[in-house]
Short mmCIF file of C-alpha atoms in Angstrom, two decimals:
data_model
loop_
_atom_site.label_atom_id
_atom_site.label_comp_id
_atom_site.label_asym_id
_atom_site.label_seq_id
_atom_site.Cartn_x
_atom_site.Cartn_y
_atom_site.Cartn_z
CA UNK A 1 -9.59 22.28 24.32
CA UNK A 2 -11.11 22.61 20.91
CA UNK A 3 -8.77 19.33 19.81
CA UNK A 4 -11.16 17.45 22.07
CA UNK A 5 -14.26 19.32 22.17
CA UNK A 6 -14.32 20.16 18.29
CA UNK A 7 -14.67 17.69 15.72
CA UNK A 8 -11.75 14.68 15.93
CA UNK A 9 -9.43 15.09 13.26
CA UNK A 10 -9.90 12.45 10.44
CA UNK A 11 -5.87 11.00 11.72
CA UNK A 12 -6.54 10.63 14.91
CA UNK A 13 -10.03 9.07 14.47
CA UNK A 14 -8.58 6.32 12.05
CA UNK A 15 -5.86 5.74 14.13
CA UNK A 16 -8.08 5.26 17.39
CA UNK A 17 -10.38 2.95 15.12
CA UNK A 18 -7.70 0.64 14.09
CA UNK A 19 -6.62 0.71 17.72
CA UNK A 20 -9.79 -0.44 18.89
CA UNK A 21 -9.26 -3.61 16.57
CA UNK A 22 -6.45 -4.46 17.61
CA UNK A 23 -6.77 -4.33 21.08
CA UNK A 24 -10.00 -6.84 20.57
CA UNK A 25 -7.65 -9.14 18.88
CA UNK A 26 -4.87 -8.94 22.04
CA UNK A 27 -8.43 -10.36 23.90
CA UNK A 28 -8.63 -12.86 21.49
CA UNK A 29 -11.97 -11.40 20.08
CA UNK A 30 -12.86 -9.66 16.75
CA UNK A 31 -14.18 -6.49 15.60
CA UNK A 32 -17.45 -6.42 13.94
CA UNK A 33 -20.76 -4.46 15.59
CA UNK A 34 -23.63 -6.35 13.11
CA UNK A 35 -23.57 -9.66 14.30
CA UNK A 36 -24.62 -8.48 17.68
CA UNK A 37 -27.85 -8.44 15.91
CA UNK A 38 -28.19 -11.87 15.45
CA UNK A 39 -26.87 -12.55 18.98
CA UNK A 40 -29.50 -10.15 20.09
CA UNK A 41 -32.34 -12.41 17.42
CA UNK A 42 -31.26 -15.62 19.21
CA UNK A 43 -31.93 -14.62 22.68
CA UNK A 44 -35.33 -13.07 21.96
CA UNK A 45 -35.95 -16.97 20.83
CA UNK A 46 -35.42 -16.68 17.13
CA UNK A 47 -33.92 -20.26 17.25
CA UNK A 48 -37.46 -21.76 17.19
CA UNK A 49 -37.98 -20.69 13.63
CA UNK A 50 -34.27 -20.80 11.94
CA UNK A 51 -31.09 -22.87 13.03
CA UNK A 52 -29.15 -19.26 11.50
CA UNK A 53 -30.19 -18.44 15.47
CA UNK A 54 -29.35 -21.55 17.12
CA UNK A 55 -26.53 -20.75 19.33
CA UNK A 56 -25.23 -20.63 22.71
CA UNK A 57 -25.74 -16.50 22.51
CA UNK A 58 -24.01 -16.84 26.11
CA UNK A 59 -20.83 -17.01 23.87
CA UNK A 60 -21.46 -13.51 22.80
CA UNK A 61 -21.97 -11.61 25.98
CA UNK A 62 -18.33 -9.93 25.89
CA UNK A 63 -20.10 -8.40 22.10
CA UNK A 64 -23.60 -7.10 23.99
CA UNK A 65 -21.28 -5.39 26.58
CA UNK A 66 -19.14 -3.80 24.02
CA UNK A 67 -22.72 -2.39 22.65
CA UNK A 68 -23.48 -1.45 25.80
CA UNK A 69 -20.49 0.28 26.39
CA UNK A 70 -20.72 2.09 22.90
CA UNK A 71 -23.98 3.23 24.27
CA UNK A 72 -22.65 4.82 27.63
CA UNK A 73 -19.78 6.32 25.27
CA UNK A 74 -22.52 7.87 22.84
CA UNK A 75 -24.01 9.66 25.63
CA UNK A 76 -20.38 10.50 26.79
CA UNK A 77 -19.15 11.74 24.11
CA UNK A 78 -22.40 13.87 23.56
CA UNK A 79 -23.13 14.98 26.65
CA UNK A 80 -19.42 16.00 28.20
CA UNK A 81 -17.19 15.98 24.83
CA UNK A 82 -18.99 18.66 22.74
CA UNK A 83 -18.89 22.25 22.05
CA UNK A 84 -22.13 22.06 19.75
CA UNK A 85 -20.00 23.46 16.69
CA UNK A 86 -21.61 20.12 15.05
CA UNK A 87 -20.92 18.92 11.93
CA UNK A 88 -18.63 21.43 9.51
CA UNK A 89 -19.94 20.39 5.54
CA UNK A 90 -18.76 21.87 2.41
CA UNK A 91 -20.78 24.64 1.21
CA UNK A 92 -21.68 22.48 -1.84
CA UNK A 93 -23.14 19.63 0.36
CA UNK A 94 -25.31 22.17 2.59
CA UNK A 95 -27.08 24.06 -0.90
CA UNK A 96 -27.25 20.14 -2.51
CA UNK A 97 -29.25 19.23 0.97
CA UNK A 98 -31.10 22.30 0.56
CA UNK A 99 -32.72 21.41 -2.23
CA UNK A 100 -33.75 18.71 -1.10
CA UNK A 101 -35.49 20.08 1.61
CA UNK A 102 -33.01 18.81 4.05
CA UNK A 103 -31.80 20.75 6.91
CA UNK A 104 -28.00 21.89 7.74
CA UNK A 105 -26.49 20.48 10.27
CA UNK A 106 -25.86 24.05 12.97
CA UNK A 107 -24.66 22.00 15.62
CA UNK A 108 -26.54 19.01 15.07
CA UNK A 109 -25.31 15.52 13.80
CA UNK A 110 -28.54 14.19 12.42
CA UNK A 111 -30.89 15.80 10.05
CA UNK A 112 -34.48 16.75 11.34
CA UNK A 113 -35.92 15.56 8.10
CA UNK A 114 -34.98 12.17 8.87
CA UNK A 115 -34.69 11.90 12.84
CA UNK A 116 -36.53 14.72 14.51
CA UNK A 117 -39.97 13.48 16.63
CA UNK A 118 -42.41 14.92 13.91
CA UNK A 119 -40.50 13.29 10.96
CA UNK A 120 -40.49 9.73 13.11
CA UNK A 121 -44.58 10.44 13.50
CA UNK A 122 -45.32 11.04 9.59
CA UNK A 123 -45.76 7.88 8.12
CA UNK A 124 -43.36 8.14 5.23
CA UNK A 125 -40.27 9.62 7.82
CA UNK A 126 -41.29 6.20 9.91
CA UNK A 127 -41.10 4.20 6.69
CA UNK A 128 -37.34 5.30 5.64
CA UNK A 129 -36.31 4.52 9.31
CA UNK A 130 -37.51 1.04 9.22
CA UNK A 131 -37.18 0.75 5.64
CA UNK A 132 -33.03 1.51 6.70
CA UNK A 133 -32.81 -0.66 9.34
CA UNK A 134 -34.44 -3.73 7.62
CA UNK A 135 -31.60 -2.99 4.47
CA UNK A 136 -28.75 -2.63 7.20
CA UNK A 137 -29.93 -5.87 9.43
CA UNK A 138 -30.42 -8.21 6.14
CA UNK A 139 -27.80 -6.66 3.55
CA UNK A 140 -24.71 -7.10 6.70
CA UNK A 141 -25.43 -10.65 7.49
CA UNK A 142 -26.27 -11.80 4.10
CA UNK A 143 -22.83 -9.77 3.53
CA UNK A 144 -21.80 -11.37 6.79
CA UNK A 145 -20.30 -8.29 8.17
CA UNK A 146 -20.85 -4.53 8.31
CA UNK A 147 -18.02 -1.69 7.98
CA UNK A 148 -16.22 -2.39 11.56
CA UNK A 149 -16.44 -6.33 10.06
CA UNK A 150 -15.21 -5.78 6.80
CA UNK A 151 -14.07 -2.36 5.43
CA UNK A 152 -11.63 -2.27 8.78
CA UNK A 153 -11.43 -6.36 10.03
CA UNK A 154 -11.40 -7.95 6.51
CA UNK A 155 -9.47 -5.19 4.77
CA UNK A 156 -7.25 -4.59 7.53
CA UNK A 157 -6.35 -8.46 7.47
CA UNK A 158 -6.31 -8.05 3.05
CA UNK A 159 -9.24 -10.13 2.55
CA UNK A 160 -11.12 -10.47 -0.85
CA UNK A 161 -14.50 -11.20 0.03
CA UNK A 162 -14.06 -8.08 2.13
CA UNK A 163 -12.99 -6.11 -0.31
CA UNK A 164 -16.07 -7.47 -2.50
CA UNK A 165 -18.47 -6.74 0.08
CA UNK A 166 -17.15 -2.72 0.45
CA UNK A 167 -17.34 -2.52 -3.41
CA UNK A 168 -20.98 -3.52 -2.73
CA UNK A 169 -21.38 -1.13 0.12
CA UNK A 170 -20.29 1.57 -2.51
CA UNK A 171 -22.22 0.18 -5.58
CA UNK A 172 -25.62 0.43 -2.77
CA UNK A 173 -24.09 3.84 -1.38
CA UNK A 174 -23.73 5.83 -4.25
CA UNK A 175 -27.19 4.62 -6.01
CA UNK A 176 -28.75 5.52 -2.66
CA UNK A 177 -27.11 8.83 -2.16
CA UNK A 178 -27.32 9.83 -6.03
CA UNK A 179 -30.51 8.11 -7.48
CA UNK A 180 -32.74 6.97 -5.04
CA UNK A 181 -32.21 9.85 -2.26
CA UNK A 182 -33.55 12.61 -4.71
CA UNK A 183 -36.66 10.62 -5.43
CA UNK A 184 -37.24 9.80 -2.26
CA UNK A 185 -36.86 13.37 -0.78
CA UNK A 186 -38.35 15.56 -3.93
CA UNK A 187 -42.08 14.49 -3.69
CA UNK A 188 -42.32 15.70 0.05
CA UNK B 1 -14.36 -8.99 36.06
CA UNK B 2 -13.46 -10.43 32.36
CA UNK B 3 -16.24 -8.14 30.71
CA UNK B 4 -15.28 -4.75 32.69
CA UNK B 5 -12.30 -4.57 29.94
CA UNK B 6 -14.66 -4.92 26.68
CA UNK B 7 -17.27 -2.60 28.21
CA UNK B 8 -14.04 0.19 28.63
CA UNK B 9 -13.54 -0.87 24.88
CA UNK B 10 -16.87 -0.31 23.55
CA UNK B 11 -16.69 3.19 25.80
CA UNK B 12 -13.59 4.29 24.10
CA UNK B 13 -15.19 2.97 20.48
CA UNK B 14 -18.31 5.17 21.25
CA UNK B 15 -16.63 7.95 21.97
CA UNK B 16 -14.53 8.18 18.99
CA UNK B 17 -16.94 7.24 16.41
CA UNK B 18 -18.70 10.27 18.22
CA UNK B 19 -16.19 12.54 17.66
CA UNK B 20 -14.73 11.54 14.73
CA UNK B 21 -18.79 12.24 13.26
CA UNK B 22 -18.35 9.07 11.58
CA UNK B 23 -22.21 8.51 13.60
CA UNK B 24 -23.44 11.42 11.28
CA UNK B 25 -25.84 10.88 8.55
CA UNK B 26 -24.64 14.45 7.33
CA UNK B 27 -20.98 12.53 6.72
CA UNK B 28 -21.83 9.39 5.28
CA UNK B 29 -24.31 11.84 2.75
CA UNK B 30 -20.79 13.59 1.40
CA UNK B 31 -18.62 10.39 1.73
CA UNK B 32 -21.09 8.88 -1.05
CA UNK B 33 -21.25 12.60 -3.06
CA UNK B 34 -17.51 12.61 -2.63
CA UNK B 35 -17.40 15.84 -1.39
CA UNK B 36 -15.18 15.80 1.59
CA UNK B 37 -12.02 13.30 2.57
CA UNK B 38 -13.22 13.23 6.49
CA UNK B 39 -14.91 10.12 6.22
CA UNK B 40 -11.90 8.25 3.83
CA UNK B 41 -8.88 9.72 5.73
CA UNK B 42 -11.07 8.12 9.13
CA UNK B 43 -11.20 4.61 6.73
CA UNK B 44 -7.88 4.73 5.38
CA UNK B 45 -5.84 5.42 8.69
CA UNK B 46 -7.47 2.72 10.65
CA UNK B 47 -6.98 0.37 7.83
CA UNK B 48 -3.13 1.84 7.46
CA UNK B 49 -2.82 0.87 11.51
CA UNK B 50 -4.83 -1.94 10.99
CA UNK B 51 -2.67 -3.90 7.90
CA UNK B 52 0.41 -2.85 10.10
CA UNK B 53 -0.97 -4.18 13.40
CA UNK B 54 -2.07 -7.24 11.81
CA UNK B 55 1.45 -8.01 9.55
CA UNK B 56 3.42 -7.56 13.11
CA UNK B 57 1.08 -9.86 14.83
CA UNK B 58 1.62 -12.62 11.90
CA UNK B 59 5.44 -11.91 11.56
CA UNK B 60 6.20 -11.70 15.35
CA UNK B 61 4.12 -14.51 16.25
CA UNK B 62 2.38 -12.50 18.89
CA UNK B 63 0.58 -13.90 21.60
CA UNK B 64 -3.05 -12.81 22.62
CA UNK B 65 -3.88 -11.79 26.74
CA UNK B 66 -4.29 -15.57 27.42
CA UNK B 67 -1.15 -16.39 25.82
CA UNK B 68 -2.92 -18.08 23.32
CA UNK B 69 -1.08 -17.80 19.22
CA UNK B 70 -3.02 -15.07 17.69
CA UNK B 71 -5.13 -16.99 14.56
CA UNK B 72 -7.05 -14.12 12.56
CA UNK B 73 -10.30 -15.78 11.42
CA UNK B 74 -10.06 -15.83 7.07
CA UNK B 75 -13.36 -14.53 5.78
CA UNK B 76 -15.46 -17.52 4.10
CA UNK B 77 -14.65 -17.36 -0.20
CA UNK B 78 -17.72 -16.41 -2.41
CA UNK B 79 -18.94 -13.60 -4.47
CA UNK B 80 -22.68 -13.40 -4.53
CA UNK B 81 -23.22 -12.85 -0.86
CA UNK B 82 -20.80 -10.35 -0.25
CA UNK B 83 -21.69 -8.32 -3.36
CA UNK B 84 -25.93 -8.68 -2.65
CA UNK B 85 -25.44 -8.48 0.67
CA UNK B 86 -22.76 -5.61 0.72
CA UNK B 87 -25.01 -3.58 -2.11
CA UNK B 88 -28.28 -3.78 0.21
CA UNK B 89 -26.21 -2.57 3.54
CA UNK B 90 -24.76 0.02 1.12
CA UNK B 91 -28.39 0.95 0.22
CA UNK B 92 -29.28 1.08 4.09
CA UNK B 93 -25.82 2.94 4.94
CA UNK B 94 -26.76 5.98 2.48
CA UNK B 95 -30.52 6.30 3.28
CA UNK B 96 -30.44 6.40 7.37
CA UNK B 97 -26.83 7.09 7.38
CA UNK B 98 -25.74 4.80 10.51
CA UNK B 99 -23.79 1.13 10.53
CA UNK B 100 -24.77 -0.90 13.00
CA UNK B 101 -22.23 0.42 15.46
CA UNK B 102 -23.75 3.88 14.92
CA UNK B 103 -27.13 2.65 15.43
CA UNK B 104 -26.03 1.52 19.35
CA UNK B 105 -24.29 4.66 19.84
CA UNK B 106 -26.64 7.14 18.68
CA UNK B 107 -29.16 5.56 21.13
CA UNK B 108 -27.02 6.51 23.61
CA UNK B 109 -26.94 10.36 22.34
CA UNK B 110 -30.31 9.97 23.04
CA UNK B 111 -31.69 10.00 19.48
CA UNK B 112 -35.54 7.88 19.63
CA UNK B 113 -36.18 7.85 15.99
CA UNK B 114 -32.61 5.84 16.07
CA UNK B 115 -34.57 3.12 17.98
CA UNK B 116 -36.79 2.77 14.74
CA UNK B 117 -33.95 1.84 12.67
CA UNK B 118 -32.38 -0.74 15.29
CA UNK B 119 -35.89 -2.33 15.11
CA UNK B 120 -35.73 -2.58 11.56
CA UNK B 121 -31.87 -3.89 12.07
CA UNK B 122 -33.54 -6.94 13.63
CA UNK B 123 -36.03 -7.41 11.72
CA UNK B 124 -33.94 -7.55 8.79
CA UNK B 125 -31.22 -9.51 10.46
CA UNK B 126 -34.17 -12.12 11.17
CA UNK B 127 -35.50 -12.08 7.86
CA UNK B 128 -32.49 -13.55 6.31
CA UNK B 129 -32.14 -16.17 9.38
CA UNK B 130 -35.32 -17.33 7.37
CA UNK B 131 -34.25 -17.03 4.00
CA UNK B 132 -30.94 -17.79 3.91
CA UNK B 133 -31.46 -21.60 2.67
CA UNK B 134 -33.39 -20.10 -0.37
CA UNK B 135 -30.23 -17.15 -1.12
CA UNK B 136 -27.35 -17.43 -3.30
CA UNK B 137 -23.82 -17.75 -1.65
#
């Protein structure tokens, strides 16, 4: 049971990804999770101050129920399809987090230092949250798409623009994870 | 009920992104340090069944559940929003380590401090729904 309770292998994750977009497109929909966002902007009456939100977000339902249904499989796949083994890093990544005063995962899929209660109470642990979020919510729809949009959609269907905006996704990644990271997580 | 089927799909897609720890800040951390293939075999095999799904639906002509031609929406041309905008997400991506998919679904593993980042996601979403005239594209 360890094939399903244990980590997914990397194959069979892909290959259950790609699925999942192609299956929207037999129902005549596409893949991408970000613009539920602005779906989710228009209803709470975002239209009154930008035409970007003036839509019929009733169009989108069949989108919020695929979020909703990511949720129920998040708590799923937590709850019922886990042995607690948690994520397995290279030895390298768990001394490099380490001195950074980040925590290994044992079982866990999230770091404390970014997600636990306390770290969500100190102000700066609040700030990279929201700080995060506001980067993911403005850099995929200036983008106009996230990595279900365009690093599987738009690449899948050999897109430029896609493949501009995941060379951007890397350019941000790597400065983040290399540069700004260590800065960020040094002065605590 | 039409939206029964998409809420099995976004089930199934919560469950594997679960599993396949691509909702783990721990494995988008390593993708970017290039220390471990996890995260690009998970890319590169649904891209792989992706390219092929998509090439037999444009060479077979397939229909969709409605019997409607399949027409795979082209992504707008341009540069300068897909390379600002992708950079930015990229910067986002690294630091709280979720897509927006992940954000949803790691609510639902019953992370909170995820809730602060889907906040932000909005925020940020409605930000540019106010800038956007004034942004190069």
């Amino acid at each position: 049971m360890e094939i399903i309770y244990g980590t997914w292998h990397w194959s069979v994750s892909g290959f259950l990804i790609g699925m999942t977009m192609l299956i929207l497109i037999y129902f005549g929909k596409s893949f991408g999770m970000s613009s539920n966002l602005r779906t989710l902007c228009s209803m709470a009456g975002a239209g009154k101050f930008s035409d970007f939100f003036k839509m019929d977000w009733r169009e989108q339902k069949w989108s919020l129920v695929i979020v909703l249904g990511a949720i129920v499989g998040g708590f799923i796949a937590f709850h019922f399809l886990s042995n607690g083994s948690g994520v397995n890093l290279n030895p390298d990544t768990i001394t490099q987090l380490q001195s950074l005063g980040i925590d290994a995962p044992n079982g866990k899929l999230l770091p404390d230092a970014l997600f636990s209660i306390e770290t969500l109470q100190s102000p700066k642990g609040f700030a990279i949250l929201l700080i995060g979020g506001l980067l993911i919510g403005f850099g995929t729809r200036y983008a106009g798409g996230c990595t279900s949009g365009h690093a599987i959609s738009g690449l899948s269907n050999l897109q430029l623009p896609s493949l501009v905006a995941v060379i951007g996704f890397f350019i941000g990644g790597i400065l983040m994870a290399h540069f700004l990271l260590p800065i960020i997580f040094k002065t605590t | 009920m039409k939206l029964a089927r998409f809420f099995l799909i976004g089930v199934f897609f919560g469950i594997v992104l679960t599993k396949a720890e691509a909702v783990s800040w721990y494995r988008i951390y390593e993708m970017f340090h290039f220390q471990s293939f996890h995260m690009y075999g998970i890319i590169g095999t649904a891209l792989f069944t992706g390219i092929i799904g998509i090439q037999l639906i444009k060479k077979k002509k397939l229909k969709d559940f409605n019997g409607f031609p399949i027409a795979i929406i082209e992504k707008e041309r341009g540069f300068w929003r897909y390379i600002i905008g992708g950079t930015l997400f990229g910067l986002g991506w690294a630091l709280v380590g979720s897509c927006p998919g992940p954000i949803f679904i790691l609510l639902g593993t019953g992370t909170y401090a995820v809730a602060v980042v889907f906040i932000g996601a909005l925020l940020g979403t409605y930000i540019y729904g106010l800038l956007l005239d004034y942004l190069p594209h």
